[in-house]
């Protein structure tokens, strides 16, 4: 990516040089921090397509070349060799942990997986068929009420909240699944256990019998959590940062991030993609007919799990997920028909001018639902699983935002297009 030289802006005949913030790699940033004060102008950038909201050292994406790196490490290397808590530490603290440190982190997180009885009662208060994302957002926000000693911005409190969020979000999500299928909550082991294995045990173990996770499911879960762990300034992470910028506590911030993630254009796309495959199957339409409907746009149908704001080539996470789907679905069986349909849909879309011209490729959400389904998760749980993976990223960004001296409360401006001024009309004089 070429770095830009000087940039000058002339407004009403007066020229100013705009400072450029240099990136280590990727797009440099043109600073307009004093634009309003100097010129009286604001900028308009719907969807923040051209706007960097902050400087960040956590995750790098090159959308043209399909590159994703956490703290400089390529995603395929982490996916192939790391574990989720190792990646969580990397994202949050900036370096890969030693074996001893990782062991200490795993034990500390495991000791905190127990949730307060009040949280269990909270989860039980919702209808069994409530969407788990609605409950998850509330439960994470409620953690602030149960653990008030961890709601501050000091080092001790933030470290504690980091551990509590990693630990308790896993238990809450496992309990959401148990509740949705009518099972009792079982207690976490409080130590000596692997995070992903314990999450799977809390989710799937029968109340009265031991449970050992299928190694294929265990590895797939770890890998999927790693792939979802961060994605720089996406919609939910930007939400977490902006909520936190008001000095709201980390739980309130991440709870808002869960809300943002639930939308079908964001994390909710994994659920929407699977529903789309089911609908195509049930409708009896051919894949070509469905693609024609998407291109026609009159019904507002989108190819869910396709397209991305940043990636204009294959999403590197999507490539790993497709390989994983191949392995998991063959090993666990089932879903073969839907998987074949998804692959055919991808093939047709990738050779169609509509998708080629707009550089639309499968994203991480296109195949994940099929894998989660094969692993035994109901459709409503797909986006909570994305959320569990994204927790370290949200935490890392919240912490970076809090420490950044440039952080100011997030407060965009507007270009007002309403009435300028009018006199109040008394009720009896209104038409
Ligand atoms: N199916 C059909 N057309 C599409 C799609 C799609 N999935 N995505 C984009 N387009 C078209 C869009 O209609 C537009 O066409 P035109 O220029 O003729 O108006 C063009 O491609 C550019 O789309 P856009 O909506 O301006 O792009 P965006 O960067 O604002 O949106 C997106 C990105 C991910 C919201 C969008 O591609 C989309 O809605 N995809 C489907 C939902 C999805 O899979 N989301 C998951 C994203 S990855 C994981 C995550 O973030 O959680």
Short mmCIF file of C-alpha atoms and ligand atoms in Angstrom, two decimals:
data_model
loop_
_atom_site.label_atom_id
_atom_site.label_comp_id
_atom_site.label_asym_id
_atom_site.label_seq_id
_atom_site.Cartn_x
_atom_site.Cartn_y
_atom_site.Cartn_z
CA UNK A 1 0.00 0.00 0.00
CA UNK A 2 1.51 3.35 -1.04
CA UNK A 3 1.92 5.91 1.72
CA UNK A 4 0.53 9.33 0.87
CA UNK A 5 2.60 12.53 0.82
CA UNK A 6 1.49 15.97 1.96
CA UNK A 7 -2.23 16.77 1.82
CA UNK A 8 -3.46 20.33 1.54
CA UNK A 9 -7.01 21.54 1.90
CA UNK A 10 -8.15 24.89 0.53
CA UNK A 11 -11.35 26.35 1.96
CA UNK A 12 -12.47 29.86 0.95
CA UNK A 13 -9.04 30.57 -0.51
CA UNK A 14 -7.13 29.61 2.66
CA UNK A 15 -4.89 26.54 2.38
CA UNK A 16 -3.97 24.32 5.31
CA UNK A 17 -1.76 21.27 5.46
CA UNK A 18 -3.53 18.28 6.98
CA UNK A 19 -1.29 16.10 9.20
CA UNK A 20 -0.92 12.45 8.29
CA UNK A 21 -0.68 9.71 10.88
CA UNK A 22 1.58 6.96 9.55
CA UNK A 23 0.53 3.32 9.74
CA UNK A 24 3.17 0.63 10.26
CA UNK A 25 1.41 -1.24 7.45
CA UNK A 26 -1.83 -0.42 5.65
CA UNK A 27 -3.64 2.87 5.19
CA UNK A 28 -2.10 6.04 6.61
CA UNK A 29 -4.57 8.34 8.34
CA UNK A 30 -5.38 11.89 7.31
CA UNK A 31 -6.04 13.79 10.52
CA UNK A 32 -8.97 16.19 10.43
CA UNK A 33 -9.07 16.65 14.22
CA UNK A 34 -9.08 20.48 13.93
CA UNK A 35 -11.14 20.73 10.73
CA UNK A 36 -14.33 22.01 12.33
CA UNK A 37 -12.51 24.54 14.48
CA UNK A 38 -10.40 25.76 11.56
CA UNK A 39 -12.97 25.77 8.77
CA UNK A 40 -16.47 25.40 10.21
CA UNK A 41 -16.90 22.24 8.11
CA UNK A 42 -17.73 18.73 9.26
CA UNK A 43 -17.09 15.58 7.22
CA UNK A 44 -19.80 13.18 6.05
CA UNK A 45 -18.93 9.49 5.80
CA UNK A 46 -21.98 7.20 6.04
CA UNK A 47 -21.05 3.82 7.50
CA UNK A 48 -17.56 5.22 8.32
CA UNK A 49 -16.36 3.72 5.05
CA UNK A 50 -13.35 6.07 4.96
CA UNK A 51 -13.00 6.94 8.62
CA UNK A 52 -10.49 5.55 11.13
CA UNK A 53 -12.00 6.06 14.57
CA UNK A 54 -8.72 5.41 16.39
CA UNK A 55 -5.17 4.13 16.07
CA UNK A 56 -4.84 0.52 17.13
CA UNK A 57 -2.04 -2.03 17.54
CA UNK A 58 -4.23 -5.13 17.90
CA UNK A 59 -5.36 -6.51 14.55
CA UNK A 60 -4.39 -5.82 10.95
CA UNK A 61 -6.54 -6.61 7.92
CA UNK A 62 -5.57 -6.19 4.27
CA UNK A 63 -8.86 -6.59 2.47
CA UNK A 64 -7.40 -6.73 -1.04
CA UNK A 65 -4.94 -9.50 -0.28
CA UNK A 66 -7.11 -11.38 2.24
CA UNK A 67 -4.69 -10.90 5.16
CA UNK A 68 -5.68 -11.05 8.83
CA UNK A 69 -3.09 -10.80 11.61
CA UNK A 70 -3.53 -10.65 15.39
CA UNK A 71 -0.66 -8.60 16.89
CA UNK A 72 1.32 -9.36 13.74
CA UNK A 73 0.74 -13.13 13.69
CA UNK A 74 -1.05 -14.46 10.57
CA UNK A 75 -4.43 -16.01 11.37
CA UNK A 76 -3.62 -19.32 9.65
CA UNK A 77 -0.54 -19.79 11.89
CA UNK A 78 -2.57 -19.08 15.03
CA UNK A 79 -5.45 -21.24 13.84
CA UNK A 80 -3.07 -24.12 13.13
CA UNK A 81 -1.03 -24.01 16.33
CA UNK A 82 -2.66 -21.98 19.09
CA UNK A 83 -5.43 -22.39 21.61
CA UNK A 84 -8.19 -19.88 22.27
CA UNK A 85 -6.96 -18.67 25.67
CA UNK A 86 -3.45 -18.30 24.24
CA UNK A 87 -4.88 -16.09 21.47
CA UNK A 88 -6.99 -14.21 24.02
CA UNK A 89 -3.82 -13.37 25.98
CA UNK A 90 -2.06 -12.35 22.77
CA UNK A 91 -4.87 -9.98 21.78
CA UNK A 92 -5.31 -8.50 25.23
CA UNK A 93 -1.66 -8.24 26.33
CA UNK A 94 0.20 -8.10 23.00
CA UNK A 95 2.47 -11.17 23.27
CA UNK A 96 2.18 -14.95 23.21
CA UNK A 97 2.25 -16.34 26.78
CA UNK A 98 4.92 -18.76 28.04
CA UNK A 99 3.73 -22.28 28.96
CA UNK A 100 3.74 -21.37 32.68
CA UNK A 101 1.82 -18.16 32.14
CA UNK A 102 -0.74 -19.88 29.93
CA UNK A 103 -1.20 -22.54 32.58
CA UNK A 104 -1.77 -19.85 35.21
CA UNK A 105 -4.29 -18.06 32.97
CA UNK A 106 -6.17 -21.29 32.27
CA UNK A 107 -6.41 -22.05 35.98
CA UNK A 108 -7.47 -18.54 36.89
CA UNK A 109 -10.19 -18.50 34.24
CA UNK A 110 -11.37 -21.99 35.24
CA UNK A 111 -11.68 -20.93 38.90
CA UNK A 112 -14.07 -18.16 37.86
CA UNK A 113 -16.40 -20.13 35.59
CA UNK A 114 -18.94 -20.59 38.37
CA UNK A 115 -21.74 -18.03 38.09
CA UNK A 116 -23.70 -16.48 40.95
CA UNK A 117 -27.08 -18.07 41.73
CA UNK A 118 -28.60 -14.71 40.86
CA UNK A 119 -27.28 -15.03 37.31
CA UNK A 120 -28.75 -18.52 37.08
CA UNK A 121 -32.11 -17.14 38.26
CA UNK A 122 -31.78 -14.34 35.71
CA UNK A 123 -31.25 -16.86 32.89
CA UNK A 124 -34.19 -18.92 34.11
CA UNK A 125 -36.49 -15.91 34.15
CA UNK A 126 -36.61 -15.72 30.35
CA UNK A 127 -38.85 -17.87 28.15
CA UNK A 128 -37.05 -21.06 27.07
CA UNK A 129 -37.46 -20.09 23.44
CA UNK A 130 -36.11 -16.53 23.92
CA UNK A 131 -33.35 -15.75 21.46
CA UNK A 132 -30.11 -16.43 23.37
CA UNK A 133 -28.49 -13.21 22.06
CA UNK A 134 -31.16 -11.14 23.83
CA UNK A 135 -30.50 -12.95 27.10
CA UNK A 136 -26.71 -12.92 26.66
CA UNK A 137 -26.59 -9.17 26.26
CA UNK A 138 -28.60 -8.72 29.47
CA UNK A 139 -26.56 -11.29 31.40
CA UNK A 140 -23.25 -9.63 30.50
CA UNK A 141 -24.57 -6.23 31.50
CA UNK A 142 -25.84 -7.75 34.77
CA UNK A 143 -22.35 -9.05 35.66
CA UNK A 144 -21.53 -5.46 36.68
CA UNK A 145 -24.21 -5.71 39.36
CA UNK A 146 -22.85 -9.00 40.71
CA UNK A 147 -19.15 -8.10 40.55
CA UNK A 148 -19.05 -4.33 41.28
CA UNK A 149 -15.38 -4.55 42.37
CA UNK A 150 -14.46 -5.15 38.74
CA UNK A 151 -16.29 -2.24 37.12
CA UNK A 152 -13.59 0.43 37.43
CA UNK A 153 -10.84 1.44 35.02
CA UNK A 154 -7.85 0.78 37.33
CA UNK A 155 -5.38 -1.99 36.52
CA UNK A 156 -6.61 -4.42 39.19
CA UNK A 157 -10.27 -4.00 38.28
CA UNK A 158 -9.69 -4.32 34.55
CA UNK A 159 -7.58 -7.49 35.02
CA UNK A 160 -10.32 -8.98 37.18
CA UNK A 161 -13.06 -8.03 34.72
CA UNK A 162 -11.00 -9.57 31.90
CA UNK A 163 -10.89 -12.94 33.67
CA UNK A 164 -14.52 -12.77 34.78
CA UNK A 165 -15.73 -11.97 31.27
CA UNK A 166 -13.76 -14.80 29.65
CA UNK A 167 -14.90 -17.26 32.30
CA UNK A 168 -18.52 -16.35 32.91
CA UNK A 169 -19.51 -15.64 29.32
CA UNK A 170 -18.62 -19.27 28.50
CA UNK A 171 -20.75 -20.58 31.36
CA UNK A 172 -23.67 -18.28 30.53
CA UNK A 173 -23.64 -19.37 26.87
CA UNK A 174 -23.43 -23.04 27.86
CA UNK A 175 -26.39 -22.54 30.25
CA UNK A 176 -28.37 -20.76 27.53
CA UNK A 177 -28.07 -23.84 25.38
CA UNK A 178 -28.92 -26.21 28.25
CA UNK A 179 -31.97 -24.15 29.07
CA UNK A 180 -33.13 -24.00 25.46
CA UNK A 181 -33.25 -27.81 25.37
CA UNK A 182 -34.74 -28.16 28.85
CA UNK A 183 -31.59 -29.37 30.66
CA UNK A 184 -30.43 -28.52 34.21
CA UNK A 185 -27.40 -26.34 34.79
CA UNK A 186 -24.30 -28.28 35.82
CA UNK A 187 -21.47 -26.77 37.85
CA UNK A 188 -18.08 -25.87 36.38
CA UNK A 189 -15.11 -27.85 37.73
CA UNK A 190 -13.24 -24.83 39.21
CA UNK A 191 -9.82 -25.71 37.84
CA UNK A 192 -7.60 -28.36 36.28
CA UNK A 193 -9.53 -28.22 33.05
CA UNK A 194 -9.15 -26.91 29.53
CA UNK A 195 -11.35 -23.89 28.68
CA UNK A 196 -12.86 -25.28 25.49
CA UNK A 197 -13.36 -28.76 26.96
CA UNK A 198 -15.07 -27.27 29.98
CA UNK A 199 -17.30 -25.10 27.80
CA UNK A 200 -18.33 -28.17 25.80
CA UNK A 201 -18.92 -30.17 28.99
CA UNK A 202 -21.06 -27.40 30.49
CA UNK A 203 -23.02 -27.27 27.23
CA UNK A 204 -23.46 -30.91 26.32
CA UNK A 205 -22.79 -33.16 29.34
CA UNK A 206 -25.77 -35.09 30.65
CA UNK A 207 -26.64 -33.96 34.22
CA UNK A 208 -25.94 -37.40 35.65
CA UNK A 209 -23.11 -38.85 33.58
CA UNK A 210 -19.49 -38.06 32.76
CA UNK A 211 -18.72 -36.41 29.45
CA UNK A 212 -15.72 -36.46 27.20
CA UNK A 213 -15.71 -34.16 24.19
CA UNK A 214 -15.17 -35.74 20.80
CA UNK A 215 -11.63 -34.54 19.86
CA UNK A 216 -12.91 -33.37 16.46
CA UNK A 217 -15.57 -31.20 18.11
CA UNK A 218 -13.07 -29.94 20.68
CA UNK A 219 -10.52 -28.87 18.08
CA UNK A 220 -13.20 -27.38 15.81
CA UNK A 221 -14.55 -25.31 18.71
CA UNK A 222 -11.09 -24.01 19.62
CA UNK A 223 -10.38 -23.13 16.00
CA UNK A 224 -13.70 -21.34 15.49
CA UNK A 225 -13.21 -19.30 18.66
CA UNK A 226 -9.72 -18.28 17.48
CA UNK A 227 -11.03 -17.27 14.04
CA UNK A 228 -13.67 -15.04 15.64
CA UNK A 229 -11.46 -13.56 18.36
CA UNK A 230 -10.93 -10.14 16.79
CA UNK A 231 -11.53 -8.22 13.59
CA UNK A 232 -10.37 -4.67 14.30
CA UNK A 233 -12.98 -1.86 14.13
CA UNK A 234 -16.04 -3.91 13.09
CA UNK A 235 -19.55 -2.82 14.09
CA UNK A 236 -19.66 -4.51 17.50
CA UNK A 237 -16.09 -3.57 18.46
CA UNK A 238 -16.69 0.04 17.48
CA UNK A 239 -19.85 -0.12 19.61
CA UNK A 240 -17.86 -1.43 22.58
CA UNK A 241 -15.33 1.38 22.16
CA UNK A 242 -17.93 4.12 21.80
CA UNK A 243 -19.95 2.96 24.81
CA UNK A 244 -16.74 2.67 26.85
CA UNK A 245 -15.66 6.13 25.72
CA UNK A 246 -18.39 7.59 27.97
CA UNK A 247 -16.61 5.82 30.88
CA UNK A 248 -19.40 3.22 31.00
CA UNK A 249 -18.05 0.04 32.60
CA UNK A 250 -16.62 -2.83 30.55
CA UNK A 251 -19.70 -5.04 31.05
CA UNK A 252 -22.08 -2.33 29.77
CA UNK A 253 -19.75 -1.78 26.82
CA UNK A 254 -19.49 -5.46 25.88
CA UNK A 255 -23.20 -6.00 26.43
CA UNK A 256 -23.80 -3.28 23.81
CA UNK A 257 -21.31 -5.06 21.54
CA UNK A 258 -23.39 -8.25 21.85
CA UNK A 259 -26.41 -6.25 20.70
CA UNK A 260 -24.53 -4.97 17.67
CA UNK A 261 -23.24 -8.45 16.87
CA UNK A 262 -26.75 -9.91 16.83
CA UNK A 263 -27.66 -8.13 13.58
CA UNK A 264 -27.81 -10.32 10.45
CA UNK A 265 -25.39 -8.05 8.59
CA UNK A 266 -22.81 -8.77 11.30
CA UNK A 267 -22.53 -11.83 13.58
CA UNK A 268 -26.17 -12.80 13.03
CA UNK A 269 -25.18 -13.71 9.46
CA UNK A 270 -24.10 -17.23 10.55
CA UNK A 271 -27.66 -17.98 11.68
CA UNK A 272 -29.14 -16.18 8.66
CA UNK A 273 -26.93 -18.17 6.25
CA UNK A 274 -28.12 -21.49 7.64
CA UNK A 275 -31.75 -20.36 7.52
CA UNK A 276 -31.13 -19.31 3.90
CA UNK A 277 -29.82 -22.79 3.00
CA UNK A 278 -32.86 -24.35 4.68
CA UNK A 279 -35.23 -21.99 2.87
CA UNK A 280 -33.69 -22.71 -0.53
CA UNK A 281 -34.07 -26.42 0.16
CA UNK A 282 -37.68 -26.09 1.32
CA UNK A 283 -38.71 -23.70 -1.47
CA UNK A 284 -37.82 -26.21 -4.15
CA UNK A 285 -36.10 -23.39 -6.07
CA UNK A 286 -32.87 -24.22 -7.84
CA UNK A 287 -29.72 -22.49 -6.68
CA UNK A 288 -29.66 -20.59 -9.97
CA UNK A 289 -33.20 -19.32 -9.24
CA UNK A 290 -32.17 -18.18 -5.76
CA UNK A 291 -29.09 -16.38 -7.11
CA UNK A 292 -31.30 -14.69 -9.73
CA UNK A 293 -33.58 -13.50 -6.90
CA UNK A 294 -30.60 -12.03 -5.03
CA UNK A 295 -29.41 -10.24 -8.17
CA UNK A 296 -32.90 -8.97 -8.95
CA UNK A 297 -32.99 -7.26 -5.51
CA UNK A 298 -36.76 -6.62 -5.68
CA UNK A 299 -37.36 -8.87 -2.64
CA UNK A 300 -34.36 -7.47 -0.76
CA UNK A 301 -32.74 -10.93 -0.57
CA UNK A 302 -28.98 -10.95 0.03
CA UNK A 303 -26.66 -13.88 -0.16
CA UNK A 304 -26.02 -14.21 3.57
CA UNK A 305 -22.45 -15.09 4.50
CA UNK A 306 -21.21 -13.27 1.39
CA UNK A 307 -19.55 -9.87 1.10
CA UNK A 308 -17.53 -7.79 3.50
CA UNK A 309 -16.79 -4.12 4.06
CA UNK A 310 -13.03 -4.69 4.13
CA UNK A 311 -12.34 -7.96 2.29
CA UNK A 312 -12.47 -7.56 -1.45
CA UNK A 313 -11.04 -11.04 -1.94
CA UNK A 314 -11.63 -14.34 -0.11
CA UNK A 315 -12.03 -13.79 3.65
CA UNK A 316 -9.03 -15.70 5.08
CA UNK A 317 -11.24 -16.91 7.93
CA UNK A 318 -13.78 -18.16 5.37
CA UNK A 319 -11.05 -20.22 3.70
CA UNK A 320 -10.09 -21.91 7.01
CA UNK A 321 -13.75 -22.47 7.87
CA UNK A 322 -14.48 -24.10 4.52
CA UNK A 323 -11.62 -26.57 5.07
CA UNK A 324 -12.87 -27.21 8.60
CA UNK A 325 -16.42 -27.82 7.34
CA UNK A 326 -15.05 -30.43 4.96
CA UNK A 327 -13.26 -32.24 7.80
CA UNK A 328 -15.97 -31.93 10.46
CA UNK A 329 -18.90 -32.82 8.27
CA UNK A 330 -17.18 -35.90 6.90
CA UNK A 331 -16.09 -37.00 10.40
CA UNK A 332 -19.39 -36.29 12.19
CA UNK A 333 -21.73 -37.01 9.31
CA UNK A 334 -25.01 -35.26 8.52
CA UNK A 335 -25.66 -32.00 6.72
CA UNK A 336 -24.12 -33.36 3.52
CA UNK A 337 -27.01 -32.09 1.41
CA UNK A 338 -26.81 -28.55 2.82
CA UNK A 339 -23.01 -28.52 2.56
CA UNK A 340 -23.19 -29.54 -1.11
CA UNK A 341 -25.77 -26.82 -1.66
CA UNK A 342 -23.55 -24.22 0.03
CA UNK A 343 -20.54 -25.21 -2.08
CA UNK A 344 -22.64 -25.07 -5.26
CA UNK A 345 -24.03 -21.67 -4.22
CA UNK A 346 -20.49 -20.40 -3.69
CA UNK A 347 -19.36 -21.78 -7.04
CA UNK A 348 -22.25 -20.18 -8.93
CA UNK A 349 -21.86 -16.84 -7.15
CA UNK A 350 -18.10 -16.69 -7.68
CA UNK A 351 -18.52 -17.16 -11.42
CA UNK A 352 -21.36 -14.63 -11.75
CA UNK A 353 -20.65 -11.08 -12.94
CA UNK A 354 -22.86 -9.53 -10.22
CA UNK A 355 -20.64 -10.96 -7.47
CA UNK A 356 -17.38 -10.63 -9.45
CA UNK A 357 -17.90 -6.92 -10.19
CA UNK A 358 -18.75 -6.17 -6.55
CA UNK A 359 -15.92 -8.36 -5.25
CA UNK A 360 -18.28 -10.40 -3.10
CA UNK A 361 -16.73 -13.56 -1.61
CA UNK A 362 -17.80 -15.94 1.15
CA UNK A 363 -17.06 -14.49 4.57
CA UNK A 364 -16.49 -16.28 7.88
CA UNK A 365 -20.24 -16.76 8.38
CA UNK A 366 -20.98 -18.70 5.19
CA UNK A 367 -19.93 -22.16 6.39
CA UNK A 368 -19.76 -21.82 10.19
CA UNK A 369 -23.46 -22.57 10.76
CA UNK A 370 -23.10 -25.92 9.02
CA UNK A 371 -20.20 -26.81 11.32
CA UNK A 372 -22.00 -25.68 14.49
CA UNK A 373 -25.05 -27.67 13.42
CA UNK A 374 -22.95 -30.79 12.88
CA UNK A 375 -21.41 -30.24 16.34
CA UNK A 376 -24.90 -30.33 17.87
CA UNK A 377 -25.67 -26.64 18.42
CA UNK A 378 -29.18 -25.37 17.63
CA UNK A 379 -29.38 -22.50 15.10
CA UNK A 380 -30.10 -19.83 17.74
CA UNK A 381 -26.77 -20.60 19.42
CA UNK A 382 -24.60 -19.78 16.40
CA UNK A 383 -24.30 -16.04 17.09
CA UNK A 384 -23.66 -16.51 20.85
CA UNK A 385 -20.76 -18.78 19.82
CA UNK A 386 -19.44 -15.96 17.64
CA UNK A 387 -19.81 -13.67 20.69
CA UNK A 388 -17.86 -16.07 22.90
CA UNK A 389 -15.03 -15.98 20.39
CA UNK A 390 -15.16 -12.17 20.11
CA UNK A 391 -14.96 -11.52 23.88
CA UNK A 392 -11.11 -11.24 23.91
CA UNK A 393 -11.20 -8.81 20.99
CA UNK A 394 -13.80 -6.62 22.68
CA UNK A 395 -11.80 -6.67 25.91
CA UNK A 396 -8.54 -5.85 24.09
CA UNK A 397 -10.13 -2.89 22.30
CA UNK A 398 -11.86 -1.59 25.43
CA UNK A 399 -8.54 -1.70 27.29
CA UNK A 400 -6.66 -0.06 24.42
CA UNK A 401 -9.32 2.67 24.21
CA UNK A 402 -9.14 3.35 27.97
CA UNK A 403 -5.35 3.69 27.89
CA UNK A 404 -5.16 5.77 24.70
CA UNK A 405 -4.51 9.44 25.60
CA UNK A 406 -6.26 10.44 22.37
CA UNK A 407 -9.57 8.88 23.43
CA UNK A 408 -12.43 11.33 23.72
CA UNK A 409 -16.08 10.55 24.26
CA UNK A 410 -17.48 9.25 20.95
CA UNK A 411 -19.78 11.95 19.76
CA UNK A 412 -20.21 12.31 15.99
CA UNK A 413 -21.51 15.52 14.45
CA UNK A 414 -24.28 15.81 11.86
CA UNK A 415 -25.30 17.87 8.90
CA UNK A 416 -28.70 19.13 10.01
CA UNK A 417 -31.33 19.02 7.24
CA UNK A 418 -34.53 19.73 9.23
CA UNK A 419 -36.57 22.93 9.62
CA UNK A 420 -34.43 25.94 10.49
CA UNK A 421 -36.70 27.66 13.02
CA UNK A 422 -40.46 27.92 13.36
CA UNK A 423 -42.86 29.35 15.93
CA UNK A 424 -44.81 26.96 18.19
CA UNK A 425 -48.33 26.27 16.89
CA UNK A 426 -50.99 26.03 19.66
CA UNK A 427 -53.15 22.87 19.53
CA UNK A 428 -56.33 24.72 18.46
CA UNK A 429 -54.55 26.28 15.48
CA UNK A 430 -53.20 23.00 14.05
CA UNK A 431 -54.87 21.49 10.98
N1 LIG B 1 -25.61 -10.34 -1.45
C1 LIG B 1 -25.94 -9.58 -2.54
N2 LIG B 1 -25.44 -8.37 -2.80
C2 LIG B 1 -24.56 -7.88 -1.93
C3 LIG B 1 -24.15 -8.59 -0.77
C4 LIG B 1 -24.71 -9.86 -0.55
N3 LIG B 1 -24.37 -10.58 0.52
N4 LIG B 1 -23.27 -7.84 -0.07
C5 LIG B 1 -23.11 -6.70 -0.76
N5 LIG B 1 -23.90 -6.73 -1.88
C6 LIG B 1 -23.95 -5.68 -2.93
C7 LIG B 1 -24.73 -4.46 -2.47
O1 LIG B 1 -26.09 -4.58 -2.81
C8 LIG B 1 -24.02 -3.36 -3.21
O2 LIG B 1 -24.43 -3.37 -4.53
P1 LIG B 1 -24.58 -1.96 -5.35
O3 LIG B 1 -23.21 -1.33 -5.31
O4 LIG B 1 -25.03 -2.35 -6.71
O5 LIG B 1 -25.61 -1.16 -4.60
C9 LIG B 1 -22.55 -3.80 -3.19
O6 LIG B 1 -22.60 -5.24 -3.13
C10 LIG B 1 -21.75 -3.27 -2.01
O7 LIG B 1 -22.44 -3.63 -0.84
P2 LIG B 1 -22.59 -2.72 0.44
O8 LIG B 1 -23.83 -3.10 1.16
O9 LIG B 1 -22.41 -1.27 0.05
O10 LIG B 1 -21.29 -3.15 1.23
P3 LIG B 1 -21.01 -2.88 2.74
O11 LIG B 1 -19.56 -2.86 2.90
O12 LIG B 1 -21.78 -1.70 3.23
O13 LIG B 1 -21.65 -4.16 3.47
C11 LIG B 1 -21.92 -6.35 4.32
C12 LIG B 1 -20.94 -5.27 3.88
C13 LIG B 1 -21.15 -7.47 5.00
C14 LIG B 1 -22.90 -5.76 5.34
C15 LIG B 1 -22.68 -6.88 3.09
O14 LIG B 1 -21.78 -7.47 2.18
C16 LIG B 1 -23.76 -7.88 3.47
O15 LIG B 1 -24.89 -7.46 3.77
N6 LIG B 1 -23.47 -9.23 3.47
C17 LIG B 1 -24.43 -10.20 3.90
C18 LIG B 1 -24.42 -10.31 5.43
C19 LIG B 1 -23.17 -10.99 5.94
O16 LIG B 1 -22.77 -12.03 5.47
N7 LIG B 1 -22.56 -10.38 6.97
C20 LIG B 1 -21.39 -10.94 7.65
C21 LIG B 1 -20.16 -10.09 7.43
S1 LIG B 1 -18.63 -10.91 7.93
C22 LIG B 1 -18.73 -11.22 9.62
C23 LIG B 1 -19.15 -10.10 10.50
O17 LIG B 1 -18.85 -8.93 10.27
O18 LIG B 1 -19.82 -10.37 11.46
#
